[in-house]
Amino acid sequence: MRRAVLSLFLLSAACGFAAEPSRDWAFKPLSKPAVPSVRDTQRVRNPIDAFLLAELEKRGLTYAPEAERVTLVRRVYFDLIGLPPSPKEVDEFVADKSSNAFEKLVDRLLESPRHGERQATWWLDLVRFAESDGFKSDDPRPNAWRYRDYVIRSFNTDKPYDRFVKEQLAGDELFPGDADALIATGYLRHYPYEYNAVNCEQRRQETLNDITDTTAAAFLGITLGCARCHDHKFDPIKQTDYYRIQAFFAAFWPVDAPLGSKEERERAEQKRREWEAQTAELRKKIEELEQPFRAPAQKKERSRFIREYSDILDIPFEKRTPLQKQIGALVEAQVYSRSADVSKSMKAPVKEQWQTMMKQMSEYDKQKPPTLPTAMTCTDVGSIAPPTHLLKRGDWQKPDAEVAPGYLSAIDDRIADLKSAGSTTGRRAALANWIAKPDNPLATRTIVNRIWQTHFGRGLAAIPNDLGAQGDKPTHPELLDWMANRLSKDGWSLKKLHRLIVTSSAYRQTAGWSEQAAKIDPENKLLWRMPRRRLDAESLRDSLLAVSGQLSLQEGGPSVYPELPAELKAAAKNWKPSATEAERNRRSVYIAVRRNLRYPLLAAFDAPDASETCGKRYATMTAPQALMLLNDVVVQEMAKRFATRLQKESANDVDKQIDLVYRLALARNPDPSERSSMKRFVEGATNREAAIVDLCHAVLNLNEFLFAE
């Protein structure tokens, strides 16, 4: 028994850490570790290698050999831009014999506009970005795409991460007049929304809970929501901490804000006033005609709410308390929209009169000023916030003591020092500045861990949304802290962090197997080889489009709607396929994100549900995936287009077609046995064109196509 315990202990030590982190390691200040010395100095390209090799060498291990250039170019293309390299791009890299050939390739990919599109995918997962409300009605959010484009721009321009954080939490307060910062506050609008809920206080509380939980997970990497009902069971987070953080958002006020310069907004406002003056008399007549029908319709809608809520509508807006303003807005949204169409209750003579007036009104349409584009944004209801109370057992109906905005007590036990921005409370600005401090250990460790995960499939701490005691402890805590310190010193540049990681020797290893290493570190936590990873859903679809010659690289703008399978079309609500094939074949990051209807190909390959934050996608292997790649009409059509491309680019030369199908799909030439078997298959077929389609379809189903080595 003692020998078994000792063996277990030794195995645990072999796969463990240089210094076992404490349960609350993530809450402790950043350490400033020295770069360790290692024996195998030739494999050290930057300090990342020194930290990793130091742990490997303690176990008698080292890196796997460096990957071949063809493998490396395909790997880094998918990691940095999410697309396969073209044969020309592969040839150029292989032919470049300079000592910094790979570094030059990395720099070029980081400057590509495709980089932002690739990196935006994981961030949109994190903030539960969606273009519909969810719940039963799942109503569309037609302007939500502007936030997606903001994220893509931010990654492409290498916006400093601290600024990126501040804009999303408090862009309106910290950067007034900056349109991008205003659009960024759309982050606070991504919560699922039950439009027709009549219990408005509960709806408000659920929204605040969602914003609080997501902010803590996304920016701080902690499960703050576990402290909503009681002190956290495992982490040093008090229940008071939960409501202190929530108090920063208590004044939230969603606004669909017009975009444009100050001059453009003033000009639009002036034209609106002119149009209103021209139509004032006619609009008054229409209103008088509608009023006898509108009043009972509104009364009926108001009766759905308790008296306390419906009576708010009788209080002038400026005399309402901050909480009444928030509740009143939820009531008004339903009462006024649900009672808008009163013509259906009009009798024939009145309706004819109404229709005549509406026709006259339409004659002014040409003079009506065009509306400015709008974005989903968020600000505060005013300079004073509704009170925040600690809720007994998290029940909104059981408020306890009032709680002031404050930070996590395990890191910073201060109550926030607030400075009102005039029309806002200044609360979100205080929180944003605190989160984005260079010495905030949770925030800096969290983002570095996320970037590491994008390249190795696993963070140094394996559960990126939970750096607490229930999440896996970091395999290399000193490396994590070293990179966290480096990030702020590098001006919060995420591109520099990407570059540092992918130019390391660790990243350039093969994915080859080692029996010796596997016995000591079976899960490859110490990175003695490069993990082999399946393409994410978006990269898979984009690759299918790219190799078949159909991918459209149009950037930005409203989301697109590809065709749906026949069995889904009848039930698909608000999913009208985009008009042109070029639109339908844009990159997957631009596909509309509907909460109640995910695009089937993406859903099958583990694109997450957008109802809650997702810090890590888990790559499943299921029968429906294989069946989709074999039988789905979309994939079959891509195989046909792939075959058509081969025929155009190879002059119907079978040898060239076989070479090209491998080079486009797998970034390499076929080996002699592959070439021979493929040629026999094509030349032995009675229908050579159909055989080429089958050949393309088979290659698109290869593991090698689906995985990056």
PDB file of N, CA and C in Angstrom, residues 611-688:
ATOM      1  N   SER A 611     -26.011  31.845 -25.481  1.00  0.00           N
ATOM      2  CA  SER A 611     -26.797  32.300 -24.341  1.00  0.00           C
ATOM      3  C   SER A 611     -25.950  32.600 -23.117  1.00  0.00           C
ATOM      4  N   GLU A 612     -24.720  32.084 -23.082  1.00  0.00           N
ATOM      5  CA  GLU A 612     -23.847  32.370 -21.953  1.00  0.00           C
ATOM      6  C   GLU A 612     -22.394  32.352 -22.416  1.00  0.00           C
ATOM      7  N   THR A 613     -21.533  32.910 -21.581  1.00  0.00           N
ATOM      8  CA  THR A 613     -20.128  33.024 -21.946  1.00  0.00           C
ATOM      9  C   THR A 613     -19.492  31.655 -22.174  1.00  0.00           C
ATOM     10  N   CYS A 614     -18.621  31.579 -23.176  1.00  0.00           N
ATOM     11  CA  CYS A 614     -17.888  30.347 -23.481  1.00  0.00           C
ATOM     12  C   CYS A 614     -16.408  30.691 -23.565  1.00  0.00           C
ATOM     13  N   GLY A 615     -15.633  30.226 -22.599  1.00  0.00           N
ATOM     14  CA  GLY A 615     -14.206  30.517 -22.578  1.00  0.00           C
ATOM     15  C   GLY A 615     -13.376  29.503 -23.325  1.00  0.00           C
ATOM     16  N   LYS A 616     -13.931  28.323 -23.576  1.00  0.00           N
ATOM     17  CA  LYS A 616     -13.191  27.286 -24.285  1.00  0.00           C
ATOM     18  C   LYS A 616     -14.164  26.362 -24.989  1.00  0.00           C
ATOM     19  N   ARG A 617     -13.928  26.143 -26.271  1.00  0.00           N
ATOM     20  CA  ARG A 617     -14.728  25.168 -27.002  1.00  0.00           C
ATOM     21  C   ARG A 617     -14.094  23.790 -26.836  1.00  0.00           C
ATOM     22  N   TYR A 618     -14.926  22.808 -26.667  1.00  0.00           N
ATOM     23  CA  TYR A 618     -14.432  21.441 -26.561  1.00  0.00           C
ATOM     24  C   TYR A 618     -14.691  20.729 -27.885  1.00  0.00           C
ATOM     25  N   ALA A 619     -13.620  20.225 -28.507  1.00  0.00           N
ATOM     26  CA  ALA A 619     -13.725  19.589 -29.816  1.00  0.00           C
ATOM     27  C   ALA A 619     -14.224  18.157 -29.650  1.00  0.00           C
ATOM     28  N   THR A 620     -15.480  17.936 -29.965  1.00  0.00           N
ATOM     29  CA  THR A 620     -16.062  16.604 -29.860  1.00  0.00           C
ATOM     30  C   THR A 620     -15.816  15.821 -31.145  1.00  0.00           C
ATOM     31  N   MET A 621     -15.947  14.524 -31.050  1.00  0.00           N
ATOM     32  CA  MET A 621     -15.865  13.643 -32.222  1.00  0.00           C
ATOM     33  C   MET A 621     -17.156  12.828 -32.238  1.00  0.00           C
ATOM     34  N   THR A 622     -18.066  13.151 -33.142  1.00  0.00           N
ATOM     35  CA  THR A 622     -19.381  12.507 -33.132  1.00  0.00           C
ATOM     36  C   THR A 622     -19.736  11.981 -34.519  1.00  0.00           C
ATOM     37  N   ALA A 623     -20.618  11.012 -34.535  1.00  0.00           N
ATOM     38  CA  ALA A 623     -21.082  10.446 -35.804  1.00  0.00           C
ATOM     39  C   ALA A 623     -21.759  11.487 -36.697  1.00  0.00           C
ATOM     40  N   PRO A 624     -22.593  12.384 -36.137  1.00  0.00           N
ATOM     41  CA  PRO A 624     -23.216  13.389 -37.017  1.00  0.00           C
ATOM     42  C   PRO A 624     -22.210  14.260 -37.770  1.00  0.00           C
ATOM     43  N   GLN A 625     -21.036  14.491 -37.190  1.00  0.00           N
ATOM     44  CA  GLN A 625     -20.022  15.264 -37.907  1.00  0.00           C
ATOM     45  C   GLN A 625     -19.579  14.530 -39.168  1.00  0.00           C
ATOM     46  N   ALA A 626     -19.277  13.240 -39.021  1.00  0.00           N
ATOM     47  CA  ALA A 626     -18.854  12.453 -40.176  1.00  0.00           C
ATOM     48  C   ALA A 626     -19.968  12.369 -41.216  1.00  0.00           C
ATOM     49  N   LEU A 627     -21.186  12.166 -40.749  1.00  0.00           N
ATOM     50  CA  LEU A 627     -22.317  12.074 -41.677  1.00  0.00           C
ATOM     51  C   LEU A 627     -22.548  13.391 -42.401  1.00  0.00           C
ATOM     52  N   MET A 628     -22.337  14.504 -41.702  1.00  0.00           N
ATOM     53  CA  MET A 628     -22.514  15.804 -42.351  1.00  0.00           C
ATOM     54  C   MET A 628     -21.475  16.016 -43.450  1.00  0.00           C
ATOM     55  N   LEU A 629     -20.221  15.673 -43.171  1.00  0.00           N
ATOM     56  CA  LEU A 629     -19.178  15.855 -44.174  1.00  0.00           C
ATOM     57  C   LEU A 629     -19.371  14.922 -45.365  1.00  0.00           C
ATOM     58  N   LEU A 630     -20.025  13.779 -45.145  1.00  0.00           N
ATOM     59  CA  LEU A 630     -20.265  12.840 -46.236  1.00  0.00           C
ATOM     60  C   LEU A 630     -21.533  13.160 -47.020  1.00  0.00           C
ATOM     61  N   ASN A 631     -22.594  13.549 -46.313  1.00  0.00           N
ATOM     62  CA  ASN A 631     -23.917  13.590 -46.943  1.00  0.00           C
ATOM     63  C   ASN A 631     -24.532  14.974 -47.087  1.00  0.00           C
ATOM     64  N   ASP A 632     -24.043  15.955 -46.352  1.00  0.00           N
ATOM     65  CA  ASP A 632     -24.679  17.267 -46.385  1.00  0.00           C
ATOM     66  C   ASP A 632     -24.567  17.880 -47.781  1.00  0.00           C
ATOM     67  N   VAL A 633     -25.671  18.453 -48.251  1.00  0.00           N
ATOM     68  CA  VAL A 633     -25.684  19.002 -49.613  1.00  0.00           C
ATOM     69  C   VAL A 633     -24.716  20.177 -49.755  1.00  0.00           C
ATOM     70  N   VAL A 634     -24.493  20.922 -48.672  1.00  0.00           N
ATOM     71  CA  VAL A 634     -23.559  22.042 -48.733  1.00  0.00           C
ATOM     72  C   VAL A 634     -22.142  21.537 -48.977  1.00  0.00           C
ATOM     73  N   VAL A 635     -21.740  20.502 -48.243  1.00  0.00           N
ATOM     74  CA  VAL A 635     -20.393  19.944 -48.414  1.00  0.00           C
ATOM     75  C   VAL A 635     -20.265  19.288 -49.785  1.00  0.00           C
ATOM     76  N   GLN A 636     -21.300  18.590 -50.226  1.00  0.00           N
ATOM     77  CA  GLN A 636     -21.255  17.962 -51.547  1.00  0.00           C
ATOM     78  C   GLN A 636     -21.120  19.012 -52.648  1.00  0.00           C
ATOM     79  N   GLU A 637     -21.811  20.127 -52.480  1.00  0.00           N
ATOM     80  CA  GLU A 637     -21.699  21.199 -53.469  1.00  0.00           C
ATOM     81  C   GLU A 637     -20.287  21.778 -53.470  1.00  0.00           C
ATOM     82  N   MET A 638     -19.676  21.895 -52.286  1.00  0.00           N
ATOM     83  CA  MET A 638     -18.303  22.400 -52.228  1.00  0.00           C
ATOM     84  C   MET A 638     -17.343  21.441 -52.916  1.00  0.00           C
ATOM     85  N   ALA A 639     -17.578  20.136 -52.780  1.00  0.00           N
ATOM     86  CA  ALA A 639     -16.739  19.157 -53.482  1.00  0.00           C
ATOM     87  C   ALA A 639     -16.873  19.324 -54.998  1.00  0.00           C
ATOM     88  N   LYS A 640     -18.085  19.582 -55.474  1.00  0.00           N
ATOM     89  CA  LYS A 640     -18.287  19.803 -56.918  1.00  0.00           C
ATOM     90  C   LYS A 640     -17.558  21.065 -57.377  1.00  0.00           C
ATOM     91  N   ARG A 641     -17.654  22.128 -56.581  1.00  0.00           N
ATOM     92  CA  ARG A 641     -16.958  23.367 -56.945  1.00  0.00           C
ATOM     93  C   ARG A 641     -15.440  23.172 -56.894  1.00  0.00           C
ATOM     94  N   PHE A 642     -14.988  22.381 -55.949  1.00  0.00           N
ATOM     95  CA  PHE A 642     -13.567  22.067 -55.838  1.00  0.00           C
ATOM     96  C   PHE A 642     -13.108  21.362 -57.117  1.00  0.00           C
ATOM     97  N   ALA A 643     -13.898  20.393 -57.586  1.00  0.00           N
ATOM     98  CA  ALA A 643     -13.559  19.666 -58.815  1.00  0.00           C
ATOM     99  C   ALA A 643     -13.541  20.593 -60.022  1.00  0.00           C
ATOM    100  N   THR A 644     -14.501  21.507 -60.074  1.00  0.00           N
ATOM    101  CA  THR A 644     -14.530  22.476 -61.175  1.00  0.00           C
ATOM    102  C   THR A 644     -13.279  23.341 -61.160  1.00  0.00           C
ATOM    103  N   ARG A 645     -12.843  23.740 -59.982  1.00  0.00           N
ATOM    104  CA  ARG A 645     -11.616  24.543 -59.878  1.00  0.00           C
ATOM    105  C   ARG A 645     -10.411  23.747 -60.382  1.00  0.00           C
ATOM    106  N   LEU A 646     -10.323  22.474 -60.009  1.00  0.00           N
ATOM    107  CA  LEU A 646      -9.203  21.643 -60.465  1.00  0.00           C
ATOM    108  C   LEU A 646      -9.167  21.562 -61.984  1.00  0.00           C
ATOM    109  N   GLN A 647     -10.329  21.358 -62.570  1.00  0.00           N
ATOM    110  CA  GLN A 647     -10.385  21.221 -64.019  1.00  0.00           C
ATOM    111  C   GLN A 647      -9.969  22.510 -64.725  1.00  0.00           C
ATOM    112  N   LYS A 648     -10.338  23.653 -64.149  1.00  0.00           N
ATOM    113  CA  LYS A 648      -9.965  24.933 -64.754  1.00  0.00           C
ATOM    114  C   LYS A 648      -8.472  25.200 -64.642  1.00  0.00           C
ATOM    115  N   GLU A 649      -7.885  24.821 -63.491  1.00  0.00           N
ATOM    116  CA  GLU A 649      -6.501  25.192 -63.212  1.00  0.00           C
ATOM    117  C   GLU A 649      -5.488  24.131 -63.628  1.00  0.00           C
ATOM    118  N   SER A 650      -5.970  22.988 -64.155  1.00  0.00           N
ATOM    119  CA  SER A 650      -5.038  21.914 -64.509  1.00  0.00           C
ATOM    120  C   SER A 650      -5.191  21.425 -65.940  1.00  0.00           C
ATOM    121  N   ALA A 651      -6.038  22.080 -66.717  1.00  0.00           N
ATOM    122  CA  ALA A 651      -6.236  21.711 -68.132  1.00  0.00           C
ATOM    123  C   ALA A 651      -6.576  20.222 -68.289  1.00  0.00           C
ATOM    124  N   ASN A 652      -7.351  19.704 -67.348  1.00  0.00           N
ATOM    125  CA  ASN A 652      -7.806  18.310 -67.382  1.00  0.00           C
ATOM    126  C   ASN A 652      -6.674  17.291 -67.351  1.00  0.00           C
ATOM    127  N   ASP A 653      -5.513  17.701 -66.858  1.00  0.00           N
ATOM    128  CA  ASP A 653      -4.383  16.790 -66.671  1.00  0.00           C
ATOM    129  C   ASP A 653      -4.556  16.099 -65.312  1.00  0.00           C
ATOM    130  N   VAL A 654      -4.728  14.757 -65.334  1.00  0.00           N
ATOM    131  CA  VAL A 654      -5.031  14.031 -64.100  1.00  0.00           C
ATOM    132  C   VAL A 654      -3.917  14.182 -63.070  1.00  0.00           C
ATOM    133  N   ASP A 655      -2.666  14.099 -63.492  1.00  0.00           N
ATOM    134  CA  ASP A 655      -1.551  14.232 -62.555  1.00  0.00           C
ATOM    135  C   ASP A 655      -1.562  15.601 -61.885  1.00  0.00           C
ATOM    136  N   LYS A 656      -1.807  16.627 -62.680  1.00  0.00           N
ATOM    137  CA  LYS A 656      -1.860  17.974 -62.110  1.00  0.00           C
ATOM    138  C   LYS A 656      -3.046  18.127 -61.166  1.00  0.00           C
ATOM    139  N   GLN A 657      -4.156  17.498 -61.509  1.00  0.00           N
ATOM    140  CA  GLN A 657      -5.344  17.583 -60.649  1.00  0.00           C
ATOM    141  C   GLN A 657      -5.086  16.924 -59.292  1.00  0.00           C
ATOM    142  N   ILE A 658      -4.424  15.785 -59.318  1.00  0.00           N
ATOM    143  CA  ILE A 658      -4.127  15.089 -58.063  1.00  0.00           C
ATOM    144  C   ILE A 658      -3.162  15.919 -57.221  1.00  0.00           C
ATOM    145  N   ASP A 659      -2.140  16.489 -57.865  1.00  0.00           N
ATOM    146  CA  ASP A 659      -1.221  17.364 -57.127  1.00  0.00           C
ATOM    147  C   ASP A 659      -1.961  18.546 -56.517  1.00  0.00           C
ATOM    148  N   LEU A 660      -2.824  19.154 -57.324  1.00  0.00           N
ATOM    149  CA  LEU A 660      -3.493  20.377 -56.893  1.00  0.00           C
ATOM    150  C   LEU A 660      -4.484  20.126 -55.764  1.00  0.00           C
ATOM    151  N   VAL A 661      -5.197  19.002 -55.795  1.00  0.00           N
ATOM    152  CA  VAL A 661      -6.168  18.736 -54.735  1.00  0.00           C
ATOM    153  C   VAL A 661      -5.450  18.579 -53.399  1.00  0.00           C
ATOM    154  N   TYR A 662      -4.265  17.979 -53.418  1.00  0.00           N
ATOM    155  CA  TYR A 662      -3.496  17.837 -52.179  1.00  0.00           C
ATOM    156  C   TYR A 662      -2.908  19.172 -51.736  1.00  0.00           C
ATOM    157  N   ARG A 663      -2.395  19.933 -52.681  1.00  0.00           N
ATOM    158  CA  ARG A 663      -1.732  21.178 -52.311  1.00  0.00           C
ATOM    159  C   ARG A 663      -2.741  22.212 -51.800  1.00  0.00           C
ATOM    160  N   LEU A 664      -3.915  22.245 -52.395  1.00  0.00           N
ATOM    161  CA  LEU A 664      -4.928  23.200 -51.939  1.00  0.00           C
ATOM    162  C   LEU A 664      -5.515  22.793 -50.588  1.00  0.00           C
ATOM    163  N   ALA A 665      -5.809  21.516 -50.417  1.00  0.00           N
ATOM    164  CA  ALA A 665      -6.503  21.071 -49.205  1.00  0.00           C
ATOM    165  C   ALA A 665      -5.559  20.768 -48.050  1.00  0.00           C
ATOM    166  N   LEU A 666      -4.341  20.258 -48.377  1.00  0.00           N
ATOM    167  CA  LEU A 666      -3.452  19.773 -47.314  1.00  0.00           C
ATOM    168  C   LEU A 666      -2.117  20.494 -47.280  1.00  0.00           C
ATOM    169  N   ALA A 667      -1.886  21.412 -48.224  1.00  0.00           N
ATOM    170  CA  ALA A 667      -0.662  22.219 -48.287  1.00  0.00           C
ATOM    171  C   ALA A 667       0.583  21.386 -48.571  1.00  0.00           C
ATOM    172  N   ARG A 668       0.416  20.201 -49.139  1.00  0.00           N
ATOM    173  CA  ARG A 668       1.578  19.363 -49.466  1.00  0.00           C
ATOM    174  C   ARG A 668       1.309  18.600 -50.751  1.00  0.00           C
ATOM    175  N   ASN A 669       2.370  17.980 -51.291  1.00  0.00           N
ATOM    176  CA  ASN A 669       2.222  17.106 -52.448  1.00  0.00           C
ATOM    177  C   ASN A 669       1.842  15.701 -51.995  1.00  0.00           C
ATOM    178  N   PRO A 670       1.128  14.951 -52.832  1.00  0.00           N
ATOM    179  CA  PRO A 670       0.837  13.559 -52.470  1.00  0.00           C
ATOM    180  C   PRO A 670       2.110  12.722 -52.535  1.00  0.00           C
ATOM    181  N   ASP A 671       2.197  11.702 -51.700  1.00  0.00           N
ATOM    182  CA  ASP A 671       3.354  10.807 -51.807  1.00  0.00           C
ATOM    183  C   ASP A 671       3.091   9.826 -52.956  1.00  0.00           C
ATOM    184  N   PRO A 672       4.098   9.065 -53.378  1.00  0.00           N
ATOM    185  CA  PRO A 672       3.926   8.186 -54.550  1.00  0.00           C
ATOM    186  C   PRO A 672       2.768   7.206 -54.437  1.00  0.00           C
ATOM    187  N   SER A 673       2.564   6.632 -53.265  1.00  0.00           N
ATOM    188  CA  SER A 673       1.473   5.654 -53.133  1.00  0.00           C
ATOM    189  C   SER A 673       0.111   6.341 -53.234  1.00  0.00           C
ATOM    190  N   GLU A 674      -0.007   7.535 -52.655  1.00  0.00           N
ATOM    191  CA  GLU A 674      -1.261   8.287 -52.762  1.00  0.00           C
ATOM    192  C   GLU A 674      -1.534   8.671 -54.212  1.00  0.00           C
ATOM    193  N   ARG A 675      -0.483   9.144 -54.888  1.00  0.00           N
ATOM    194  CA  ARG A 675      -0.651   9.556 -56.285  1.00  0.00           C
ATOM    195  C   ARG A 675      -1.084   8.364 -57.148  1.00  0.00           C
ATOM    196  N   SER A 676      -0.453   7.222 -56.904  1.00  0.00           N
ATOM    197  CA  SER A 676      -0.751   6.039 -57.710  1.00  0.00           C
ATOM    198  C   SER A 676      -2.189   5.572 -57.509  1.00  0.00           C
ATOM    199  N   SER A 677      -2.632   5.496 -56.256  1.00  0.00           N
ATOM    200  CA  SER A 677      -3.992   5.010 -55.996  1.00  0.00           C
ATOM    201  C   SER A 677      -5.042   5.990 -56.499  1.00  0.00           C
ATOM    202  N   MET A 678      -4.763   7.282 -56.345  1.00  0.00           N
ATOM    203  CA  MET A 678      -5.714   8.287 -56.841  1.00  0.00           C
ATOM    204  C   MET A 678      -5.820   8.228 -58.369  1.00  0.00           C
ATOM    205  N   LYS A 679      -4.682   8.057 -59.020  1.00  0.00           N
ATOM    206  CA  LYS A 679      -4.694   8.032 -60.486  1.00  0.00           C
ATOM    207  C   LYS A 679      -5.444   6.805 -60.995  1.00  0.00           C
ATOM    208  N   ARG A 680      -5.233   5.664 -60.356  1.00  0.00           N
ATOM    209  CA  ARG A 680      -5.966   4.453 -60.751  1.00  0.00           C
ATOM    210  C   ARG A 680      -7.467   4.656 -60.573  1.00  0.00           C
ATOM    211  N   PHE A 681      -7.850   5.318 -59.479  1.00  0.00           N
ATOM    212  CA  PHE A 681      -9.273   5.543 -59.209  1.00  0.00           C
ATOM    213  C   PHE A 681      -9.902   6.417 -60.292  1.00  0.00           C
ATOM    214  N   VAL A 682      -9.210   7.507 -60.663  1.00  0.00           N
ATOM    215  CA  VAL A 682      -9.780   8.438 -61.645  1.00  0.00           C
ATOM    216  C   VAL A 682      -9.798   7.828 -63.037  1.00  0.00           C
ATOM    217  N   GLU A 683      -8.674   7.228 -63.445  1.00  0.00           N
ATOM    218  CA  GLU A 683      -8.584   6.709 -64.817  1.00  0.00           C
ATOM    219  C   GLU A 683      -9.417   5.448 -65.002  1.00  0.00           C
ATOM    220  N   GLY A 684      -9.722   4.757 -63.923  1.00  0.00           N
ATOM    221  CA  GLY A 684     -10.539   3.550 -64.043  1.00  0.00           C
ATOM    222  C   GLY A 684     -12.027   3.816 -63.981  1.00  0.00           C
ATOM    223  N   ALA A 685     -12.415   5.071 -63.769  1.00  0.00           N
ATOM    224  CA  ALA A 685     -13.836   5.407 -63.644  1.00  0.00           C
ATOM    225  C   ALA A 685     -14.477   5.572 -65.007  1.00  0.00           C
ATOM    226  N   THR A 686     -15.730   5.176 -65.139  1.00  0.00           N
ATOM    227  CA  THR A 686     -16.451   5.365 -66.401  1.00  0.00           C
ATOM    228  C   THR A 686     -16.811   6.830 -66.609  1.00  0.00           C
ATOM    229  N   ASN A 687     -16.998   7.557 -65.523  1.00  0.00           N
ATOM    230  CA  ASN A 687     -17.295   8.993 -65.606  1.00  0.00           C
ATOM    231  C   ASN A 687     -16.179   9.730 -64.874  1.00  0.00           C
ATOM    232  N   ARG A 688     -15.219  10.250 -65.651  1.00  0.00           N
ATOM    233  CA  ARG A 688     -14.034  10.849 -65.036  1.00  0.00           C
ATOM    234  C   ARG A 688     -14.384  12.106 -64.250  1.00  0.00           C
TER     235      ARG A 688
END
